[in-house]
């Protein structure tokens, strides 16, 4: 039992430190929405506090030479139910977090349904803030919301856009001059992430690799895509760019 408690204490301390490190490094933005960034901080502090308390108790029980330390642990209400299984359950998320590289969702995470160009099923009215933004200041989520609320795609003809996202193509893109500039919209965490995108058209755009991050500037024209009339961003310039510090967009 004493060995298990020392190992469990170490696992709690390390897991707490790991959670705080993901927040300090910004990697936590790959997993949860910005409004929940306080959760790993609180969880990390609590885990470290529990680990420190257990270490203090273990050191205190070891100092009581007149009593069997293992017997003290067995009688303590703070050590009941300590098993190898509970230790493994504490260690699993720590091991996975350290072994697996931290990276955001990308093209490989898009489901079989592809990328959404409409948010009708999620938020048909969009956000009032979306429509108060100048076209040049709208991100991918803002434009998809605007498309969802529009009576006709023709109203976007000639409107300018300046977008950052990752390159995405699927079987619908027979035209080598087209791709989607895409992002993931996250309400809570990556479990509810929705892939969204704006169609881009530009000669020789096939040279931009799937999943690479780009900045696209241009103006919209209506084109037929997947048997529907759709606003397509006719690119005037495409630049390869670094992934944003926060790769997800938040509804």
PDB file of C-alpha atoms in Angstrom:
ATOM      1  CA  UNK A   1       0.000   0.000   0.000  1.00  0.00           C
ATOM      2  CA  UNK A   2       2.808   2.402   0.864  1.00  0.00           C
ATOM      3  CA  UNK A   3       4.445   1.891  -2.538  1.00  0.00           C
ATOM      4  CA  UNK A   4       1.134   2.462  -4.302  1.00  0.00           C
ATOM      5  CA  UNK A   5       0.543   5.655  -2.327  1.00  0.00           C
ATOM      6  CA  UNK A   6       3.954   7.057  -3.236  1.00  0.00           C
ATOM      7  CA  UNK A   7       3.365   6.243  -6.895  1.00  0.00           C
ATOM      8  CA  UNK A   8      -0.124   7.711  -6.774  1.00  0.00           C
ATOM      9  CA  UNK A   9       1.183  10.890  -5.147  1.00  0.00           C
ATOM     10  CA  UNK A  10       3.821  11.239  -7.866  1.00  0.00           C
ATOM     11  CA  UNK A  11       1.192  10.654 -10.577  1.00  0.00           C
ATOM     12  CA  UNK A  12      -1.124  13.302  -9.091  1.00  0.00           C
ATOM     13  CA  UNK A  13       1.688  15.845  -8.867  1.00  0.00           C
ATOM     14  CA  UNK A  14       2.878  15.163 -12.408  1.00  0.00           C
ATOM     15  CA  UNK A  15      -0.647  15.250 -13.828  1.00  0.00           C
ATOM     16  CA  UNK A  16      -1.303  18.566 -12.097  1.00  0.00           C
ATOM     17  CA  UNK A  17       1.946  20.017 -13.435  1.00  0.00           C
ATOM     18  CA  UNK A  18       1.100  18.732 -16.922  1.00  0.00           C
ATOM     19  CA  UNK A  19      -2.307  20.441 -16.896  1.00  0.00           C
ATOM     20  CA  UNK A  20      -0.779  23.740 -15.822  1.00  0.00           C
ATOM     21  CA  UNK A  21       1.924  23.399 -18.485  1.00  0.00           C
ATOM     22  CA  UNK A  22      -0.652  22.876 -21.266  1.00  0.00           C
ATOM     23  CA  UNK A  23      -2.306  26.128 -20.241  1.00  0.00           C
ATOM     24  CA  UNK A  24       0.952  28.067 -20.015  1.00  0.00           C
ATOM     25  CA  UNK A  25       2.167  26.731 -23.389  1.00  0.00           C
ATOM     26  CA  UNK A  26      -1.199  27.334 -25.063  1.00  0.00           C
ATOM     27  CA  UNK A  27      -1.588  23.689 -26.069  1.00  0.00           C
ATOM     28  CA  UNK A  28      -4.852  23.493 -24.144  1.00  0.00           C
ATOM     29  CA  UNK A  29      -6.414  25.502 -27.005  1.00  0.00           C
ATOM     30  CA  UNK A  30      -6.092  22.355 -29.140  1.00  0.00           C
ATOM     31  CA  UNK A  31      -8.623  20.563 -26.940  1.00  0.00           C
ATOM     32  CA  UNK A  32     -11.134  22.966 -25.363  1.00  0.00           C
ATOM     33  CA  UNK A  33     -12.808  26.296 -26.100  1.00  0.00           C
ATOM     34  CA  UNK A  34     -11.269  29.500 -24.774  1.00  0.00           C
ATOM     35  CA  UNK A  35     -14.012  30.134 -22.196  1.00  0.00           C
ATOM     36  CA  UNK A  36     -13.014  26.930 -20.408  1.00  0.00           C
ATOM     37  CA  UNK A  37      -9.275  27.602 -20.123  1.00  0.00           C
ATOM     38  CA  UNK A  38      -9.702  28.129 -16.381  1.00  0.00           C
ATOM     39  CA  UNK A  39     -10.662  24.469 -15.894  1.00  0.00           C
ATOM     40  CA  UNK A  40      -7.177  22.936 -16.401  1.00  0.00           C
ATOM     41  CA  UNK A  41      -5.741  25.599 -14.093  1.00  0.00           C
ATOM     42  CA  UNK A  42      -8.173  24.694 -11.318  1.00  0.00           C
ATOM     43  CA  UNK A  43      -7.749  20.960 -11.935  1.00  0.00           C
ATOM     44  CA  UNK A  44      -3.958  21.280 -11.921  1.00  0.00           C
ATOM     45  CA  UNK A  45      -3.952  23.220  -8.638  1.00  0.00           C
ATOM     46  CA  UNK A  46      -6.315  20.721  -7.000  1.00  0.00           C
ATOM     47  CA  UNK A  47      -4.294  17.692  -8.143  1.00  0.00           C
ATOM     48  CA  UNK A  48      -1.036  19.245  -6.934  1.00  0.00           C
ATOM     49  CA  UNK A  49      -2.644  20.090  -3.579  1.00  0.00           C
ATOM     50  CA  UNK A  50      -3.875  16.490  -3.162  1.00  0.00           C
ATOM     51  CA  UNK A  51      -0.456  15.147  -4.150  1.00  0.00           C
ATOM     52  CA  UNK A  52       1.330  17.426  -1.674  1.00  0.00           C
ATOM     53  CA  UNK A  53      -1.112  16.439   1.088  1.00  0.00           C
ATOM     54  CA  UNK A  54      -0.489  12.749   0.441  1.00  0.00           C
ATOM     55  CA  UNK A  55       3.279  13.211   0.394  1.00  0.00           C
ATOM     56  CA  UNK A  56       3.077  15.104   3.701  1.00  0.00           C
ATOM     57  CA  UNK A  57       1.037  12.313   5.255  1.00  0.00           C
ATOM     58  CA  UNK A  58       3.423   9.648   3.962  1.00  0.00           C
ATOM     59  CA  UNK A  59       6.417  11.482   5.369  1.00  0.00           C
ATOM     60  CA  UNK A  60       4.620  12.001   8.677  1.00  0.00           C
ATOM     61  CA  UNK A  61       3.628   8.353   8.991  1.00  0.00           C
ATOM     62  CA  UNK A  62       7.168   7.245   8.171  1.00  0.00           C
ATOM     63  CA  UNK A  63       8.460   9.392  11.034  1.00  0.00           C
ATOM     64  CA  UNK A  64       6.320   7.592  13.612  1.00  0.00           C
ATOM     65  CA  UNK A  65       8.760   4.782  14.299  1.00  0.00           C
ATOM     66  CA  UNK A  66       6.689   3.289  17.098  1.00  0.00           C
ATOM     67  CA  UNK A  67       3.888   2.393  14.737  1.00  0.00           C
ATOM     68  CA  UNK A  68       3.838   0.344  11.560  1.00  0.00           C
ATOM     69  CA  UNK A  69       3.593   2.961   8.756  1.00  0.00           C
ATOM     70  CA  UNK A  70       1.588   0.611   6.544  1.00  0.00           C
ATOM     71  CA  UNK A  71      -0.879   0.054   9.398  1.00  0.00           C
ATOM     72  CA  UNK A  72      -1.289   3.815   9.769  1.00  0.00           C
ATOM     73  CA  UNK A  73      -2.003   4.102   6.069  1.00  0.00           C
ATOM     74  CA  UNK A  74      -4.518   1.286   6.169  1.00  0.00           C
ATOM     75  CA  UNK A  75      -6.416   3.014   9.009  1.00  0.00           C
ATOM     76  CA  UNK A  76      -6.316   6.469   7.451  1.00  0.00           C
ATOM     77  CA  UNK A  77      -9.585   7.607   5.753  1.00  0.00           C
ATOM     78  CA  UNK A  78      -7.452   9.368   3.114  1.00  0.00           C
ATOM     79  CA  UNK A  79      -5.987   6.116   1.826  1.00  0.00           C
ATOM     80  CA  UNK A  80      -8.966   3.826   1.583  1.00  0.00           C
ATOM     81  CA  UNK A  81      -9.558   2.169  -1.769  1.00  0.00           C
ATOM     82  CA  UNK A  82      -6.038   2.701  -3.086  1.00  0.00           C
ATOM     83  CA  UNK A  83      -5.536  -0.017  -5.688  1.00  0.00           C
ATOM     84  CA  UNK A  84      -3.311  -0.566  -8.676  1.00  0.00           C
ATOM     85  CA  UNK A  85      -6.358   0.034 -10.866  1.00  0.00           C
ATOM     86  CA  UNK A  86      -6.914   3.510  -9.416  1.00  0.00           C
ATOM     87  CA  UNK A  87      -3.229   4.242  -9.924  1.00  0.00           C
ATOM     88  CA  UNK A  88      -3.427   3.159 -13.561  1.00  0.00           C
ATOM     89  CA  UNK A  89      -6.497   5.350 -14.110  1.00  0.00           C
ATOM     90  CA  UNK A  90      -4.560   8.351 -12.824  1.00  0.00           C
ATOM     91  CA  UNK A  91      -1.518   7.537 -14.960  1.00  0.00           C
ATOM     92  CA  UNK A  92      -3.281   6.878 -18.284  1.00  0.00           C
ATOM     93  CA  UNK A  93      -4.144  10.518 -19.132  1.00  0.00           C
ATOM     94  CA  UNK A  94      -0.670  11.610 -18.053  1.00  0.00           C
ATOM     95  CA  UNK A  95       1.058   9.023 -20.258  1.00  0.00           C
ATOM     96  CA  UNK A  96      -1.180   9.800 -23.243  1.00  0.00           C
ATOM     97  CA  UNK A  97      -0.596  13.528 -22.823  1.00  0.00           C
ATOM     98  CA  UNK A  98       3.176  13.099 -22.777  1.00  0.00           C
ATOM     99  CA  UNK A  99       3.513  10.405 -25.465  1.00  0.00           C
ATOM    100  CA  UNK A 100       1.024  11.721 -28.039  1.00  0.00           C
ATOM    101  CA  UNK A 101       2.087  14.967 -29.742  1.00  0.00           C
ATOM    102  CA  UNK A 102      -0.184  17.934 -29.082  1.00  0.00           C
ATOM    103  CA  UNK A 103      -1.770  19.145 -32.299  1.00  0.00           C
ATOM    104  CA  UNK A 104      -5.080  20.683 -33.326  1.00  0.00           C
ATOM    105  CA  UNK A 105      -7.711  19.065 -35.503  1.00  0.00           C
ATOM    106  CA  UNK A 106      -7.008  19.272 -39.218  1.00  0.00           C
ATOM    107  CA  UNK A 107      -8.107  17.861 -42.545  1.00  0.00           C
ATOM    108  CA  UNK A 108      -7.654  14.272 -41.362  1.00  0.00           C
ATOM    109  CA  UNK A 109     -10.250  14.866 -38.620  1.00  0.00           C
ATOM    110  CA  UNK A 110     -13.002  15.861 -41.043  1.00  0.00           C
ATOM    111  CA  UNK A 111     -15.750  13.233 -40.966  1.00  0.00           C
ATOM    112  CA  UNK A 112     -17.327  11.446 -43.902  1.00  0.00           C
ATOM    113  CA  UNK A 113     -19.973  14.181 -44.113  1.00  0.00           C
ATOM    114  CA  UNK A 114     -17.270  16.615 -45.185  1.00  0.00           C
ATOM    115  CA  UNK A 115     -17.058  20.289 -44.309  1.00  0.00           C
ATOM    116  CA  UNK A 116     -20.174  22.370 -43.700  1.00  0.00           C
ATOM    117  CA  UNK A 117     -20.730  25.530 -45.729  1.00  0.00           C
ATOM    118  CA  UNK A 118     -23.934  26.280 -43.799  1.00  0.00           C
ATOM    119  CA  UNK A 119     -24.780  26.426 -40.104  1.00  0.00           C
ATOM    120  CA  UNK A 120     -28.533  25.993 -40.549  1.00  0.00           C
ATOM    121  CA  UNK A 121     -28.589  22.903 -38.349  1.00  0.00           C
ATOM    122  CA  UNK A 122     -26.577  24.613 -35.615  1.00  0.00           C
ATOM    123  CA  UNK A 123     -27.473  28.299 -35.611  1.00  0.00           C
ATOM    124  CA  UNK A 124     -29.816  29.434 -38.368  1.00  0.00           C
ATOM    125  CA  UNK A 125     -29.898  33.083 -37.329  1.00  0.00           C
ATOM    126  CA  UNK A 126     -26.165  33.417 -36.811  1.00  0.00           C
ATOM    127  CA  UNK A 127     -24.791  36.155 -34.586  1.00  0.00           C
ATOM    128  CA  UNK A 128     -25.732  39.811 -34.732  1.00  0.00           C
ATOM    129  CA  UNK A 129     -22.039  40.567 -34.381  1.00  0.00           C
ATOM    130  CA  UNK A 130     -21.363  38.709 -37.627  1.00  0.00           C
ATOM    131  CA  UNK A 131     -23.411  41.116 -39.730  1.00  0.00           C
ATOM    132  CA  UNK A 132     -22.070  44.252 -38.053  1.00  0.00           C
ATOM    133  CA  UNK A 133     -18.511  43.332 -39.058  1.00  0.00           C
ATOM    134  CA  UNK A 134     -17.018  44.779 -42.222  1.00  0.00           C
ATOM    135  CA  UNK A 135     -16.607  42.025 -44.860  1.00  0.00           C
ATOM    136  CA  UNK A 136     -12.808  42.278 -44.703  1.00  0.00           C
ATOM    137  CA  UNK A 137     -12.901  41.542 -40.950  1.00  0.00           C
ATOM    138  CA  UNK A 138     -15.035  38.417 -41.083  1.00  0.00           C
ATOM    139  CA  UNK A 139     -13.476  35.031 -40.448  1.00  0.00           C
ATOM    140  CA  UNK A 140     -14.586  31.700 -41.911  1.00  0.00           C
ATOM    141  CA  UNK A 141     -17.246  31.208 -39.234  1.00  0.00           C
ATOM    142  CA  UNK A 142     -18.643  34.700 -39.813  1.00  0.00           C
ATOM    143  CA  UNK A 143     -18.993  34.090 -43.546  1.00  0.00           C
ATOM    144  CA  UNK A 144     -20.608  30.671 -43.107  1.00  0.00           C
ATOM    145  CA  UNK A 145     -23.109  32.240 -40.712  1.00  0.00           C
ATOM    146  CA  UNK A 146     -23.835  34.987 -43.224  1.00  0.00           C
ATOM    147  CA  UNK A 147     -24.348  32.410 -46.007  1.00  0.00           C
ATOM    148  CA  UNK A 148     -26.784  30.537 -43.763  1.00  0.00           C
ATOM    149  CA  UNK A 149     -28.910  33.608 -43.099  1.00  0.00           C
ATOM    150  CA  UNK A 150     -28.926  34.961 -46.676  1.00  0.00           C
ATOM    151  CA  UNK A 151     -32.014  34.802 -48.865  1.00  0.00           C
ATOM    152  CA  UNK A 152     -29.895  34.289 -51.975  1.00  0.00           C
ATOM    153  CA  UNK A 153     -26.160  33.740 -52.578  1.00  0.00           C
ATOM    154  CA  UNK A 154     -26.176  36.561 -55.138  1.00  0.00           C
ATOM    155  CA  UNK A 155     -26.088  39.181 -52.377  1.00  0.00           C
ATOM    156  CA  UNK A 156     -22.443  38.298 -51.697  1.00  0.00           C
ATOM    157  CA  UNK A 157     -21.293  38.948 -55.245  1.00  0.00           C
ATOM    158  CA  UNK A 158     -18.376  41.355 -55.248  1.00  0.00           C
ATOM    159  CA  UNK A 159     -17.923  41.404 -51.478  1.00  0.00           C
ATOM    160  CA  UNK A 160     -14.264  41.258 -50.376  1.00  0.00           C
ATOM    161  CA  UNK A 161     -12.868  38.716 -47.924  1.00  0.00           C
ATOM    162  CA  UNK A 162      -9.571  38.110 -46.138  1.00  0.00           C
ATOM    163  CA  UNK A 163      -9.503  34.601 -44.632  1.00  0.00           C
ATOM    164  CA  UNK A 164      -7.065  32.337 -42.816  1.00  0.00           C
ATOM    165  CA  UNK A 165      -7.588  28.583 -42.596  1.00  0.00           C
ATOM    166  CA  UNK A 166      -6.235  25.194 -43.601  1.00  0.00           C
ATOM    167  CA  UNK A 167      -6.539  23.753 -47.096  1.00  0.00           C
ATOM    168  CA  UNK A 168      -9.166  21.062 -47.506  1.00  0.00           C
ATOM    169  CA  UNK A 169     -10.262  19.022 -50.519  1.00  0.00           C
ATOM    170  CA  UNK A 170     -12.551  16.013 -50.872  1.00  0.00           C
ATOM    171  CA  UNK A 171     -14.155  14.045 -53.710  1.00  0.00           C
ATOM    172  CA  UNK A 172     -16.418  16.997 -54.584  1.00  0.00           C
ATOM    173  CA  UNK A 173     -13.438  19.018 -55.776  1.00  0.00           C
ATOM    174  CA  UNK A 174     -13.027  17.797 -59.339  1.00  0.00           C
ATOM    175  CA  UNK A 175     -11.832  21.251 -60.362  1.00  0.00           C
ATOM    176  CA  UNK A 176      -8.124  21.445 -59.540  1.00  0.00           C
ATOM    177  CA  UNK A 177      -8.472  25.208 -59.231  1.00  0.00           C
ATOM    178  CA  UNK A 178     -10.732  24.951 -56.168  1.00  0.00           C
ATOM    179  CA  UNK A 179     -10.339  24.040 -52.506  1.00  0.00           C
ATOM    180  CA  UNK A 180     -11.811  25.069 -49.182  1.00  0.00           C
ATOM    181  CA  UNK A 181     -10.203  27.384 -46.676  1.00  0.00           C
ATOM    182  CA  UNK A 182     -11.416  25.641 -43.539  1.00  0.00           C
ATOM    183  CA  UNK A 183     -11.506  25.913 -39.757  1.00  0.00           C
ATOM    184  CA  UNK A 184     -13.093  23.998 -36.894  1.00  0.00           C
ATOM    185  CA  UNK A 185     -15.809  25.694 -34.839  1.00  0.00           C
ATOM    186  CA  UNK A 186     -15.710  24.537 -31.216  1.00  0.00           C
ATOM    187  CA  UNK A 187     -18.449  25.275 -28.679  1.00  0.00           C
ATOM    188  CA  UNK A 188     -17.040  23.320 -25.726  1.00  0.00           C
ATOM    189  CA  UNK A 189     -14.263  20.941 -26.733  1.00  0.00           C
ATOM    190  CA  UNK A 190     -13.015  19.003 -29.730  1.00  0.00           C
ATOM    191  CA  UNK A 191     -15.716  16.377 -29.156  1.00  0.00           C
ATOM    192  CA  UNK A 192     -18.297  18.827 -30.556  1.00  0.00           C
ATOM    193  CA  UNK A 193     -16.026  20.375 -33.200  1.00  0.00           C
ATOM    194  CA  UNK A 194     -17.713  21.221 -36.506  1.00  0.00           C
ATOM    195  CA  UNK A 195     -15.648  21.560 -39.668  1.00  0.00           C
ATOM    196  CA  UNK A 196     -16.650  24.621 -41.696  1.00  0.00           C
ATOM    197  CA  UNK A 197     -15.225  26.166 -44.835  1.00  0.00           C
ATOM    198  CA  UNK A 198     -15.431  28.697 -47.643  1.00  0.00           C
ATOM    199  CA  UNK A 199     -14.813  27.580 -51.224  1.00  0.00           C
ATOM    200  CA  UNK A 200     -11.827  29.236 -52.901  1.00  0.00           C
ATOM    201  CA  UNK A 201     -11.055  29.365 -56.599  1.00  0.00           C
ATOM    202  CA  UNK A 202      -7.777  30.356 -58.206  1.00  0.00           C
ATOM    203  CA  UNK A 203      -5.710  28.977 -61.108  1.00  0.00           C
ATOM    204  CA  UNK A 204      -2.935  26.596 -60.019  1.00  0.00           C
ATOM    205  CA  UNK A 205      -4.366  26.352 -56.502  1.00  0.00           C
ATOM    206  CA  UNK A 206      -3.591  22.617 -56.590  1.00  0.00           C
ATOM    207  CA  UNK A 207      -0.051  23.481 -55.474  1.00  0.00           C
ATOM    208  CA  UNK A 208      -1.331  24.275 -51.987  1.00  0.00           C
ATOM    209  CA  UNK A 209      -1.128  21.085 -49.969  1.00  0.00           C
ATOM    210  CA  UNK A 210      -3.962  19.570 -47.983  1.00  0.00           C
ATOM    211  CA  UNK A 211      -3.877  20.724 -44.340  1.00  0.00           C
ATOM    212  CA  UNK A 212      -1.463  23.565 -45.029  1.00  0.00           C
ATOM    213  CA  UNK A 213      -2.432  26.938 -43.569  1.00  0.00           C
ATOM    214  CA  UNK A 214      -3.053  29.781 -46.008  1.00  0.00           C
ATOM    215  CA  UNK A 215      -4.272  33.364 -46.101  1.00  0.00           C
ATOM    216  CA  UNK A 216      -6.660  34.071 -48.962  1.00  0.00           C
ATOM    217  CA  UNK A 217      -7.755  37.492 -50.210  1.00  0.00           C
ATOM    218  CA  UNK A 218     -10.324  38.030 -52.929  1.00  0.00           C
ATOM    219  CA  UNK A 219     -13.968  38.716 -53.795  1.00  0.00           C
ATOM    220  CA  UNK A 220     -17.006  36.470 -53.962  1.00  0.00           C
ATOM    221  CA  UNK A 221     -18.757  35.287 -57.087  1.00  0.00           C
ATOM    222  CA  UNK A 222     -21.567  32.764 -57.352  1.00  0.00           C
ATOM    223  CA  UNK A 223     -20.566  29.409 -58.791  1.00  0.00           C
ATOM    224  CA  UNK A 224     -22.219  26.005 -59.009  1.00  0.00           C
ATOM    225  CA  UNK A 225     -20.731  23.588 -56.501  1.00  0.00           C
ATOM    226  CA  UNK A 226     -22.098  20.148 -55.673  1.00  0.00           C
ATOM    227  CA  UNK A 227     -25.247  20.987 -57.705  1.00  0.00           C
ATOM    228  CA  UNK A 228     -25.927  24.177 -55.714  1.00  0.00           C
ATOM    229  CA  UNK A 229     -25.381  27.857 -56.396  1.00  0.00           C
ATOM    230  CA  UNK A 230     -22.766  28.838 -53.819  1.00  0.00           C
ATOM    231  CA  UNK A 231     -20.656  31.900 -53.006  1.00  0.00           C
ATOM    232  CA  UNK A 232     -17.080  31.136 -54.062  1.00  0.00           C
ATOM    233  CA  UNK A 233     -14.143  33.297 -53.089  1.00  0.00           C
ATOM    234  CA  UNK A 234     -12.261  34.175 -56.270  1.00  0.00           C
ATOM    235  CA  UNK A 235      -8.783  34.574 -54.874  1.00  0.00           C
ATOM    236  CA  UNK A 236      -6.638  37.534 -55.823  1.00  0.00           C
ATOM    237  CA  UNK A 237      -3.799  36.291 -53.631  1.00  0.00           C
ATOM    238  CA  UNK A 238      -2.994  33.182 -51.599  1.00  0.00           C
ATOM    239  CA  UNK A 239      -0.131  33.111 -49.123  1.00  0.00           C
ATOM    240  CA  UNK A 240       1.116  30.229 -47.051  1.00  0.00           C
ATOM    241  CA  UNK A 241       1.013  31.206 -43.388  1.00  0.00           C
ATOM    242  CA  UNK A 242       1.603  29.848 -39.912  1.00  0.00           C
ATOM    243  CA  UNK A 243      -1.184  28.233 -37.938  1.00  0.00           C
ATOM    244  CA  UNK A 244      -2.840  30.797 -35.618  1.00  0.00           C
ATOM    245  CA  UNK A 245      -2.119  30.596 -31.910  1.00  0.00           C
ATOM    246  CA  UNK A 246      -5.761  29.610 -31.448  1.00  0.00           C
ATOM    247  CA  UNK A 247      -6.665  27.471 -34.473  1.00  0.00           C
ATOM    248  CA  UNK A 248     -10.360  27.040 -33.616  1.00  0.00           C
ATOM    249  CA  UNK A 249     -13.208  29.499 -33.994  1.00  0.00           C
ATOM    250  CA  UNK A 250     -15.908  29.832 -31.327  1.00  0.00           C
ATOM    251  CA  UNK A 251     -19.665  30.210 -32.075  1.00  0.00           C
TER     252      UNK A 251
END
